[in-house]
mmCIF file of C-alpha atoms and ligand atoms in Angstrom:
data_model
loop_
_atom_site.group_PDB
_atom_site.id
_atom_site.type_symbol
_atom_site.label_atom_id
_atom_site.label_comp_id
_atom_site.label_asym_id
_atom_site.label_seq_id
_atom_site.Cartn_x
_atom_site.Cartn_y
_atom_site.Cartn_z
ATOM 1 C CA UNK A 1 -18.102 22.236 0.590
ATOM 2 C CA UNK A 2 -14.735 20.483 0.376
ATOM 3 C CA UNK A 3 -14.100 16.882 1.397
ATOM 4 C CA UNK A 4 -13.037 15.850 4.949
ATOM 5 C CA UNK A 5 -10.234 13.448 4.841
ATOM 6 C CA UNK A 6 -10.774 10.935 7.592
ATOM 7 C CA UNK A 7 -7.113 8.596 7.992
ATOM 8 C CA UNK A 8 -8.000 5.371 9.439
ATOM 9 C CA UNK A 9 -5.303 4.853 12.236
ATOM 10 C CA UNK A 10 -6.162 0.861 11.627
ATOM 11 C CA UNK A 11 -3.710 0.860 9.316
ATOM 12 C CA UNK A 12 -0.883 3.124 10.924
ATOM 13 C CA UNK A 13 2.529 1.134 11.364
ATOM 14 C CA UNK A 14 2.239 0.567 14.904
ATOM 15 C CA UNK A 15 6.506 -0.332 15.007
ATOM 16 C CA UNK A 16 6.295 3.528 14.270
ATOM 17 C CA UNK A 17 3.190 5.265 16.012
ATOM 18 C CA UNK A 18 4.672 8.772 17.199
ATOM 19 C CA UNK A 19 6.550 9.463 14.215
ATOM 20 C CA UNK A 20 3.513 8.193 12.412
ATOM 21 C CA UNK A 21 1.032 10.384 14.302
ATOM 22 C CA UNK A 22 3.358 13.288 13.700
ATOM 23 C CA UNK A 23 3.107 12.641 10.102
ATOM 24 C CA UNK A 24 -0.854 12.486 10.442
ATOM 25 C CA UNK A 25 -0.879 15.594 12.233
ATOM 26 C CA UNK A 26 0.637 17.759 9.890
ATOM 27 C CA UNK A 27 -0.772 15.853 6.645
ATOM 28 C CA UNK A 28 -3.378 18.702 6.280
ATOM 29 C CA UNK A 29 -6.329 15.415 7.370
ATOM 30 C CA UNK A 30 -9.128 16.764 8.993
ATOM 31 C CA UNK A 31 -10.220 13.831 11.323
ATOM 32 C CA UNK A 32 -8.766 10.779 12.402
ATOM 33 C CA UNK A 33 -11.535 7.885 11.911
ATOM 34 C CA UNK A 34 -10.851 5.130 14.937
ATOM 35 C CA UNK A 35 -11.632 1.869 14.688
ATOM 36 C CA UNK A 36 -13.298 -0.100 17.573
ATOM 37 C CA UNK A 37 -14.074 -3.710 17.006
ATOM 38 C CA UNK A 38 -15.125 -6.318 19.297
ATOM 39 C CA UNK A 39 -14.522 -9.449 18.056
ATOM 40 C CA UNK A 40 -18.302 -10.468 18.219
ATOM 41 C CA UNK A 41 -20.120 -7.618 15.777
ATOM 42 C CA UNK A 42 -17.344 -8.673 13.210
ATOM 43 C CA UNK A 43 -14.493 -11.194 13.376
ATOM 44 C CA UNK A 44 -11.613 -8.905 14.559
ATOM 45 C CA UNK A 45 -10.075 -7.192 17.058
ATOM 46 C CA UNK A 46 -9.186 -3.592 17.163
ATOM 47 C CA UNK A 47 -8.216 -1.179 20.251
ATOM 48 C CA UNK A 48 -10.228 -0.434 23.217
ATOM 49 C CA UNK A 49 -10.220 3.244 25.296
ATOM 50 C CA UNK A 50 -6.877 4.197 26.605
ATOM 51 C CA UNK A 51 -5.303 3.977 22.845
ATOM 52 C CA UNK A 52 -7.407 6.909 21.830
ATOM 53 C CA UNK A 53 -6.980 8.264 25.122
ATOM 54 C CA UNK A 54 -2.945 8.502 23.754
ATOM 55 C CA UNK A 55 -3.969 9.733 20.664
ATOM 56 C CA UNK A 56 -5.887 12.857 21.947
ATOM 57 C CA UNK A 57 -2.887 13.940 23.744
ATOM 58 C CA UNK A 58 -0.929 12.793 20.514
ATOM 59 C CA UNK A 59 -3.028 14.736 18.215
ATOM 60 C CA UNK A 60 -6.035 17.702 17.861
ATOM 61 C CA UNK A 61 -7.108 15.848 14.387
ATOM 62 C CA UNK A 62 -11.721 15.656 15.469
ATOM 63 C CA UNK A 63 -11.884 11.806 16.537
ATOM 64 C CA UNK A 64 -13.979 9.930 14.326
ATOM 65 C CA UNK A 65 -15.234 7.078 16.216
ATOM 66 C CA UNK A 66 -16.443 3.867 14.912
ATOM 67 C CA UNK A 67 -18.226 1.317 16.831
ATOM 68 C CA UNK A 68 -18.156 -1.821 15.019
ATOM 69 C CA UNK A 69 -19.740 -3.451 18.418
ATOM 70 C CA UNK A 70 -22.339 -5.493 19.163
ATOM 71 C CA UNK A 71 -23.364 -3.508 22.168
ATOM 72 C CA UNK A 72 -23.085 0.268 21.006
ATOM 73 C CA UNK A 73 -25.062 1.751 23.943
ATOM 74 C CA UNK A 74 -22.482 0.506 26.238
ATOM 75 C CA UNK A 75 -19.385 1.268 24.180
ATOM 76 C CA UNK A 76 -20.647 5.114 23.183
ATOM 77 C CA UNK A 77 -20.664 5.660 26.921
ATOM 78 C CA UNK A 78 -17.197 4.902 26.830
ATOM 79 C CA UNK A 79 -15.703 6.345 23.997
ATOM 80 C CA UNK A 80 -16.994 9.491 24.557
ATOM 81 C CA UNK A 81 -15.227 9.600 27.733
ATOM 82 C CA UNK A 82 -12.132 8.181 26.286
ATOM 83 C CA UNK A 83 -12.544 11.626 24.116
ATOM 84 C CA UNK A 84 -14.769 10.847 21.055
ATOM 85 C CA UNK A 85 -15.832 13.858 19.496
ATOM 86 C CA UNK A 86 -18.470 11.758 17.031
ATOM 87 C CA UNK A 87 -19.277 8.017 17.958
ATOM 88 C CA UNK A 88 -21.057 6.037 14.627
ATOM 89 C CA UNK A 89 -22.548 2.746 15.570
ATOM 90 C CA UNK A 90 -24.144 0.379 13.228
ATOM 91 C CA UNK A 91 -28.252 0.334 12.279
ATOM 92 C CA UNK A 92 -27.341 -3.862 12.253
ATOM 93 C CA UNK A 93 -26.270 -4.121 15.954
ATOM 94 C CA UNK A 94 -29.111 -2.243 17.594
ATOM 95 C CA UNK A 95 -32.946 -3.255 17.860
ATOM 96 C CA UNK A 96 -35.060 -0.226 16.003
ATOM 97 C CA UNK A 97 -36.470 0.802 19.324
ATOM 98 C CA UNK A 98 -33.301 1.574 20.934
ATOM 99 C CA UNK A 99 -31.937 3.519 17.883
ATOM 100 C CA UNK A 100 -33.270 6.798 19.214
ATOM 101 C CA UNK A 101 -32.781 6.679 22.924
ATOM 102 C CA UNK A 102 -28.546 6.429 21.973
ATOM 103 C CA UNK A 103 -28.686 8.981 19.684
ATOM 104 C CA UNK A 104 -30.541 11.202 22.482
ATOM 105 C CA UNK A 105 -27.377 9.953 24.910
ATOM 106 C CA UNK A 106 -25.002 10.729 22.517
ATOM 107 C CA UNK A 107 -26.333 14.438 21.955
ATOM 108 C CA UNK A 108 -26.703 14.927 25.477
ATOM 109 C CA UNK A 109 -23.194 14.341 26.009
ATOM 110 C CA UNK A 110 -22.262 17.160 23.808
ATOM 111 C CA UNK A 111 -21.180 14.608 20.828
ATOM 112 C CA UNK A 112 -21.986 14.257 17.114
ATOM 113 C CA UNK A 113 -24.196 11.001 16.056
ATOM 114 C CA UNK A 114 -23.418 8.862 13.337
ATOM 115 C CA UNK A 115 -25.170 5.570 12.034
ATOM 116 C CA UNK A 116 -23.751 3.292 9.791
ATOM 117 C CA UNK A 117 -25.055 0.583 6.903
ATOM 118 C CA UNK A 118 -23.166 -2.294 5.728
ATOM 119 C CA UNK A 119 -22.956 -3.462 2.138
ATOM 120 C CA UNK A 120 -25.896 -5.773 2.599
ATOM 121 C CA UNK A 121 -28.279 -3.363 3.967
ATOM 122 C CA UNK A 122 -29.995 -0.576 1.779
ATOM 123 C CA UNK A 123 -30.178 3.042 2.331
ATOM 124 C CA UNK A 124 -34.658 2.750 2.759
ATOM 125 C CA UNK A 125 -33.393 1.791 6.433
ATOM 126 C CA UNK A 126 -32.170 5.034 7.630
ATOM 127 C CA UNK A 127 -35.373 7.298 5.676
ATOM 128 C CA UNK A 128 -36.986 7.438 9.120
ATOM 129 C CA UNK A 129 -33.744 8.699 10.407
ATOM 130 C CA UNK A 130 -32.523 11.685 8.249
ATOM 131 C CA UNK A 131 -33.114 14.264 10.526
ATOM 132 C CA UNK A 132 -31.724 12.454 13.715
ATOM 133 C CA UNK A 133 -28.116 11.931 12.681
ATOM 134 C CA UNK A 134 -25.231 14.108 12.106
ATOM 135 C CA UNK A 135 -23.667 12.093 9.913
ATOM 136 C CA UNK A 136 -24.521 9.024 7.438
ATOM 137 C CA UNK A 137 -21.729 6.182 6.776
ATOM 138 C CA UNK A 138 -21.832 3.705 4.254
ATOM 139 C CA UNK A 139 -19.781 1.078 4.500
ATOM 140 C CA UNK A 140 -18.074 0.066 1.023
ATOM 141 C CA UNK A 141 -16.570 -2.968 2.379
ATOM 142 C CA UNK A 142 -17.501 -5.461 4.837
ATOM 143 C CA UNK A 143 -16.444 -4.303 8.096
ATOM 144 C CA UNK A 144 -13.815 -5.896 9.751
ATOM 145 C CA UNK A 145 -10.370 -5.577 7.854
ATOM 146 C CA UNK A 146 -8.552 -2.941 6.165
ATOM 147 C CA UNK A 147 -7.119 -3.414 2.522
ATOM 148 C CA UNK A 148 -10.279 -4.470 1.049
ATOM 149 C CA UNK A 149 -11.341 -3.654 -2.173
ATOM 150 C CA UNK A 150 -13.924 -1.001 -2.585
ATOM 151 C CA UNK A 151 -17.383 -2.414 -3.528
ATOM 152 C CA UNK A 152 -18.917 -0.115 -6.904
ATOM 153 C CA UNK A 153 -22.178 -0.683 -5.161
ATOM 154 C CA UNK A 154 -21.460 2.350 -2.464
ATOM 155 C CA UNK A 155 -21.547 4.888 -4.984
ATOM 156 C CA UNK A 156 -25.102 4.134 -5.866
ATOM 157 C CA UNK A 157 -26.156 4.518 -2.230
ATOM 158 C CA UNK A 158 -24.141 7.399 -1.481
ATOM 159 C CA UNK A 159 -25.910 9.066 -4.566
ATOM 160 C CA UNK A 160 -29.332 7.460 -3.345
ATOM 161 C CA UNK A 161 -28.728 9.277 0.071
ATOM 162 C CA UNK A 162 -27.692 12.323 -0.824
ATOM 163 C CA UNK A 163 -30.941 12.861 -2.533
ATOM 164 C CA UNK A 164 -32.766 11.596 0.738
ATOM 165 C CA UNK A 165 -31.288 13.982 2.801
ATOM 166 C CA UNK A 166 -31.435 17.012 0.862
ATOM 167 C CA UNK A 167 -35.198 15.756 0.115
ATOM 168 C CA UNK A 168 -35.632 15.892 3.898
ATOM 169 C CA UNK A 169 -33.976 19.232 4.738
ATOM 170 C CA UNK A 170 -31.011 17.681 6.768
ATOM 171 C CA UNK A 171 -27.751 18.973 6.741
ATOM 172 C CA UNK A 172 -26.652 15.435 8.124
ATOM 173 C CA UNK A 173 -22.969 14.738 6.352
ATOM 174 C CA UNK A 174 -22.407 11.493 4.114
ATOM 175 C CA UNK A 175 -19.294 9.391 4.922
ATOM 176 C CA UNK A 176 -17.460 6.401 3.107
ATOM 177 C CA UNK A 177 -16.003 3.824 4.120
ATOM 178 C CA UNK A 178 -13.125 1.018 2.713
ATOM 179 C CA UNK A 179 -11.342 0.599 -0.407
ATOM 180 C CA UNK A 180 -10.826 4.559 -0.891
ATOM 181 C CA UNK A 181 -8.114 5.332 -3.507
ATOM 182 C CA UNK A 182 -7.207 8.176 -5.176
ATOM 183 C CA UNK A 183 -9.732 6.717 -8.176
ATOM 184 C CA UNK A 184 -12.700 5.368 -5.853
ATOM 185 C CA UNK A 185 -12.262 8.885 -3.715
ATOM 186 C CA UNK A 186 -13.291 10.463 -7.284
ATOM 187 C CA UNK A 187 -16.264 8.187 -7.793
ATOM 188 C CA UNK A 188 -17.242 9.249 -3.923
ATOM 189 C CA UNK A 189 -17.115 12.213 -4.351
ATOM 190 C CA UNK A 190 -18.727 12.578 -7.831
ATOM 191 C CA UNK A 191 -21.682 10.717 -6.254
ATOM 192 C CA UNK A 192 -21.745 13.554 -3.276
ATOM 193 C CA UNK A 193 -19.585 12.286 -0.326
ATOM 194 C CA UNK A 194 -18.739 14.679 2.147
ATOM 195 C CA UNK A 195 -16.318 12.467 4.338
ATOM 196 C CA UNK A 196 -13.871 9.731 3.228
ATOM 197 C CA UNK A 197 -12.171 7.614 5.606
ATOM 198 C CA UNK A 198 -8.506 5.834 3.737
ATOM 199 C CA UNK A 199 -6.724 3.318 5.699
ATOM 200 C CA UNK A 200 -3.966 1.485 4.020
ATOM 201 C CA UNK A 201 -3.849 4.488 0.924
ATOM 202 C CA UNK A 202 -2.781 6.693 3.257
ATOM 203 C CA UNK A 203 -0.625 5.061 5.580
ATOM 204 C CA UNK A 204 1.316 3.097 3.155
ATOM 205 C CA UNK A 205 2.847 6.011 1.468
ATOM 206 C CA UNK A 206 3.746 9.673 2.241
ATOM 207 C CA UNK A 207 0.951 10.568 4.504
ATOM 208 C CA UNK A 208 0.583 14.301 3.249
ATOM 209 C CA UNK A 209 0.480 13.196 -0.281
ATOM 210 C CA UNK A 210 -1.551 10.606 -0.175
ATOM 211 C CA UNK A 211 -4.215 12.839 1.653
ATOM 212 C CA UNK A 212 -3.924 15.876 -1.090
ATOM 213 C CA UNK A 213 -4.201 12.811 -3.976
ATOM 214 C CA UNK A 214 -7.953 12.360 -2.313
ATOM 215 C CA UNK A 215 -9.476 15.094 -2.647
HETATM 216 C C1 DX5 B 1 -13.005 -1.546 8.090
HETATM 217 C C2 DX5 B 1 -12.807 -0.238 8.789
HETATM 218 C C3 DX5 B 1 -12.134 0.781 7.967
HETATM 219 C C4 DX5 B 1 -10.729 0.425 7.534
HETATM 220 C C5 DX5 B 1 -10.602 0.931 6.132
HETATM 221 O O1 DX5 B 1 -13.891 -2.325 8.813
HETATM 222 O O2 DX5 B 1 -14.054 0.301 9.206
HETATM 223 O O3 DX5 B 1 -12.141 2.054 8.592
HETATM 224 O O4 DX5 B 1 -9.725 0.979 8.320
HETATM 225 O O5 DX5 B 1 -9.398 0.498 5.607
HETATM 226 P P1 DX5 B 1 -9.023 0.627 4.075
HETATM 227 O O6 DX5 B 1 -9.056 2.079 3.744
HETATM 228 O O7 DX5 B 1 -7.672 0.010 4.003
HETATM 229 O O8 DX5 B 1 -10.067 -0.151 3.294
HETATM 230 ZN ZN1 ZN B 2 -14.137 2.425 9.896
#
């Protein structure tokens, strides 16, 4: 299977946002990966509904949601009404117990389920999960901030998972995220990647060929 390019609109010149979007749309990127952050669940604010709201009239490009929130069963509800097509919220903000029951929500809704792992928490978490999610994303920077440098360390685990999941019969896709570059996109995907989300690679040069250098 090929990689899915997943731009990060974090990093899109905001002075600039339709021409920008244009750009996105016809940069050959498969999804756009959207950034929600609350301020509490990590130290920085992102944008709330009615921005993607704009974007899915703006653009067709599946809408890669990520909830870096500290109350994800509230802010899936709203996303995927705002016109998330996959919401990904993280195993840290959510008590084990309530893991499920969102995931159940989420699939009911007619949406794809992702969970993600920071740098500090190992891929053994989500082995009672495999068959559950749709999609697997490990984080290869603290989340947060865009421009980060890509921790070596998510290679390993997206290695270690891809073994986990074909172990468990899933069909679950593996996603990266921060620091990707047209040298750590390699390493990715050496190590089995299936989705990799670029933020300031891509937006801070041609937009087309910065996606094409990726995969
Ligand atoms: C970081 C966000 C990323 C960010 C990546 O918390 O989750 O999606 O946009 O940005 P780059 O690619 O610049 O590291
Ligand atoms: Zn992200």
């Amino acid at each position: 299977m090929s990689v899915i390019i997943a731009p990060s609109v974090l990093s899109l010149d905001y002075s600039d946002t339709a021409s920008q979007l244009k750009e996105l749309n016809a940069s050959g990127a498969e999804w756009m990966h959207y950034d929600v952050m609350d301020g509490c669940f990590v130290p920085n604010i992102s944008f709330g509904p009615d921005i993607l709201k704009a974007f899915c009239r703006a653009s067709d490009l599946y809408k890669d949601v990520h909830l870096m929130v500290q109350d994800p069963s509230y802010y899936a509800d709203v996303f995927m009404k705002a016109g998330a097509d996959l919401i990904t919220f993280h195993y840290e903000a959510l008590e084990p117990q309530k893991i499920l029951p969102l995931v159940q929500k989420i699939h009911d809704n007619g949406k794809k389920a992702g969970i993600s792992i920071k740098p500090g928490t190992s891929t053994e978490v989500l082995k009672p999960y495999l068959n559950d999610f749709d999609l697997f994303l490990i984080m290869s920077v603290e989340p947060g901030f865009g421009g980060q440098s890509f921790h070596m360390e998510a290679t390993e685990k997206i290695a270690q998972l891809r073994k986990m999941i074909q172990e468990a019969g899933s069909t679950a896709l593996i996603e990266v995220d921060g620091g990707i570059n047209q040298e750590t996109a390699a390493l990715c995907r050496q190590a089995g990647v299936d989705v990799l989300v670029a933020g300031s690679y891509v937006f801070k040069r041609d937009i087309h060929k910065a996606v094409e250098s990726l995969r």
